[in-house]
Short mmCIF file of C-alpha atoms and ligand atoms in Angstrom, two decimals:
data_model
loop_
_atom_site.label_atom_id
_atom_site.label_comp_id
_atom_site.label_asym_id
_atom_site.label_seq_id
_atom_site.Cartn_x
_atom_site.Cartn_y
_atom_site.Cartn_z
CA UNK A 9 -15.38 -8.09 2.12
CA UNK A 10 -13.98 -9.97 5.44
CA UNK A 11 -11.65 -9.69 7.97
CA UNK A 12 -11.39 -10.16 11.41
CA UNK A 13 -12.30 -7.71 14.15
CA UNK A 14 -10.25 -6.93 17.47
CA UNK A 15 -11.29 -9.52 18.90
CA UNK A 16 -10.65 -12.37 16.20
CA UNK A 17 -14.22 -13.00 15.48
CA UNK A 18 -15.10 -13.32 11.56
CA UNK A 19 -16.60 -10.76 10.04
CA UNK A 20 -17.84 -11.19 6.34
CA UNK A 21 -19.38 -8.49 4.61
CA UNK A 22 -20.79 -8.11 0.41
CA UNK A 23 -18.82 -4.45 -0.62
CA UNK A 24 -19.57 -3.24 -4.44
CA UNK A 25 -16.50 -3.34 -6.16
CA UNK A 26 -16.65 0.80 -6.35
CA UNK A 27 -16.53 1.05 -2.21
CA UNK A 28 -13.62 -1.63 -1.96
CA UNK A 29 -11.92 0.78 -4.77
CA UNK A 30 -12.02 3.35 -2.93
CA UNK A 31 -11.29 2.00 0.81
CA UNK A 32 -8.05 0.37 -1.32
CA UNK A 33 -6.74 4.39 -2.86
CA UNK A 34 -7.60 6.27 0.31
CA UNK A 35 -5.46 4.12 2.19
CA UNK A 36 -8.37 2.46 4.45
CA UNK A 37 -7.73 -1.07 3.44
CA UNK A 38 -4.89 -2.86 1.24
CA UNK A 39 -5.93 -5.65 -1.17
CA UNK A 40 -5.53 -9.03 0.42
CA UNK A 41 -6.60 -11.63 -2.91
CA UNK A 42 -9.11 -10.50 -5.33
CA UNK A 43 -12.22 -11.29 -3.74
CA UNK A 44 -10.98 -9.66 -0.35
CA UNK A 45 -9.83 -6.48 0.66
CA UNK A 46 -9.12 -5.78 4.47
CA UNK A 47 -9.65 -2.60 5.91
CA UNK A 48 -6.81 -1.27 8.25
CA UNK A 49 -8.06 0.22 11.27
CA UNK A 50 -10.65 -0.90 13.27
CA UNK A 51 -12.82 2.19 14.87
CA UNK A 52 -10.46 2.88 17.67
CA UNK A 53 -7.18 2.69 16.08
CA UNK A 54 -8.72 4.94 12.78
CA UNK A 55 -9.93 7.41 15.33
CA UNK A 56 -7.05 7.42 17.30
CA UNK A 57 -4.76 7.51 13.92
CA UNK A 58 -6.29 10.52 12.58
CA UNK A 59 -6.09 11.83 16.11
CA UNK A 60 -2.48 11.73 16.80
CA UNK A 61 -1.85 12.77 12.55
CA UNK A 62 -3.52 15.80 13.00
CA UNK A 63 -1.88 16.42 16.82
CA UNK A 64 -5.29 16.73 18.54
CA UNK A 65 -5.87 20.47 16.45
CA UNK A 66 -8.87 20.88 14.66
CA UNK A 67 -9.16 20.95 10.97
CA UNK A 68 -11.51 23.93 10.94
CA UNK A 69 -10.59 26.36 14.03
CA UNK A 70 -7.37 25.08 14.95
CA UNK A 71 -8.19 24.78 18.58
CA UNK A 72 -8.13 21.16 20.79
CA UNK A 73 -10.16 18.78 18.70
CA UNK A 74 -10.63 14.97 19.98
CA UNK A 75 -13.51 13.83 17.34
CA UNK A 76 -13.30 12.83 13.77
CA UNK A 77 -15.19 14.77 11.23
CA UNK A 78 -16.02 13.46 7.60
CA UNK A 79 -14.47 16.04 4.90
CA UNK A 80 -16.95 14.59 2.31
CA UNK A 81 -20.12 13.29 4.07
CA UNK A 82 -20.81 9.79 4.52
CA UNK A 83 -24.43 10.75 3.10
CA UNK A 84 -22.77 12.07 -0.08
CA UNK A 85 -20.74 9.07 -0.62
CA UNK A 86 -17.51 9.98 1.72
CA UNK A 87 -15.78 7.44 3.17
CA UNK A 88 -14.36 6.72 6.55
CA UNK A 89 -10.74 6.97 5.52
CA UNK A 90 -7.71 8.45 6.57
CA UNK A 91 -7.67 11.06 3.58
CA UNK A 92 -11.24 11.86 4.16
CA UNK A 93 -11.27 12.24 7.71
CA UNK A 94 -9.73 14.87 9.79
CA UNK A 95 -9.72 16.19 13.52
CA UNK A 96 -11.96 18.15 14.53
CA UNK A 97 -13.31 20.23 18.21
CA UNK A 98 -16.83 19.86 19.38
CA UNK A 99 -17.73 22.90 18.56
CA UNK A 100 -16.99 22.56 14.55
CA UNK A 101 -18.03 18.80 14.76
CA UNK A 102 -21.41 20.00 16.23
CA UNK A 103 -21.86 22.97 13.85
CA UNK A 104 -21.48 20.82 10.78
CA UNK A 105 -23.65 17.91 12.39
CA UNK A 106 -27.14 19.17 11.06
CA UNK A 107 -26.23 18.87 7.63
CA UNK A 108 -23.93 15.75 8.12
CA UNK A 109 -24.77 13.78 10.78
CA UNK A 110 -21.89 11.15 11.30
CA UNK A 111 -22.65 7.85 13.87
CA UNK A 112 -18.82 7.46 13.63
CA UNK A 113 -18.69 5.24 16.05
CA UNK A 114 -21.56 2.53 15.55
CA UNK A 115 -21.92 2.10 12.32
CA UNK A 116 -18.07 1.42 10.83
CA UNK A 117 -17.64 -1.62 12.43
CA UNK A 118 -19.33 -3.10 9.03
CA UNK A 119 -19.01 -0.60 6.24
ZN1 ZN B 3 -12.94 23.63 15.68
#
């Protein structure tokens, strides 16, 4: 898997074939030849897409939400995608973070 970051710098990464599947079908990535698939939003834009989808209301509560939760967890082989990721407040976000913990925002950048 490669692609280029924000900033134009190359970024190569190995993906099994069942990850790039599944980036591809939830609509994370689109298939660019067939030994490269090229994921669609970079942190900030996927936050900020699933943000603005949702209208800032949280999946769970309905109240204000500004953070991104994980409908299946990352740990249980959920990906960071637009189907599997919704709005969510702090309050739900940090309820569900003992048995999920998500580092949304440092560890995407390469998965
Ligand atoms: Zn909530």
């Amino acid at each position: 898997m490669r692609g280029k970051t924000d900033k134009g710098r190359r970024w190569v990464q190995d993906t099994d074939l069942e990850t790039a599947v599944n980036l591809v079908r939830e609509h994370a990535a689109v298939v660019v030849n067939r030994h490269t698939i090229r994921r669609l939003y970079t942190n900030k834009s996927f936050r900020q897409y699933v943000l603005t989808r949702d209208n800032y209301t949280c999946y769970f509560c309905g109240e204000y939400g500004d953070t991104i939760d994980h409908l299946v967890p990352r740990a249980k082989g959920g990906h960071t995608t637009p189907m599997n990721c919704v709005c969510a407040c702090h309050l739900c976000n940090q309820s569900k973070a003992d048995k999920n913990l998500e580092d949304f925002v440092t560890d995407e950048e390469e998965a």
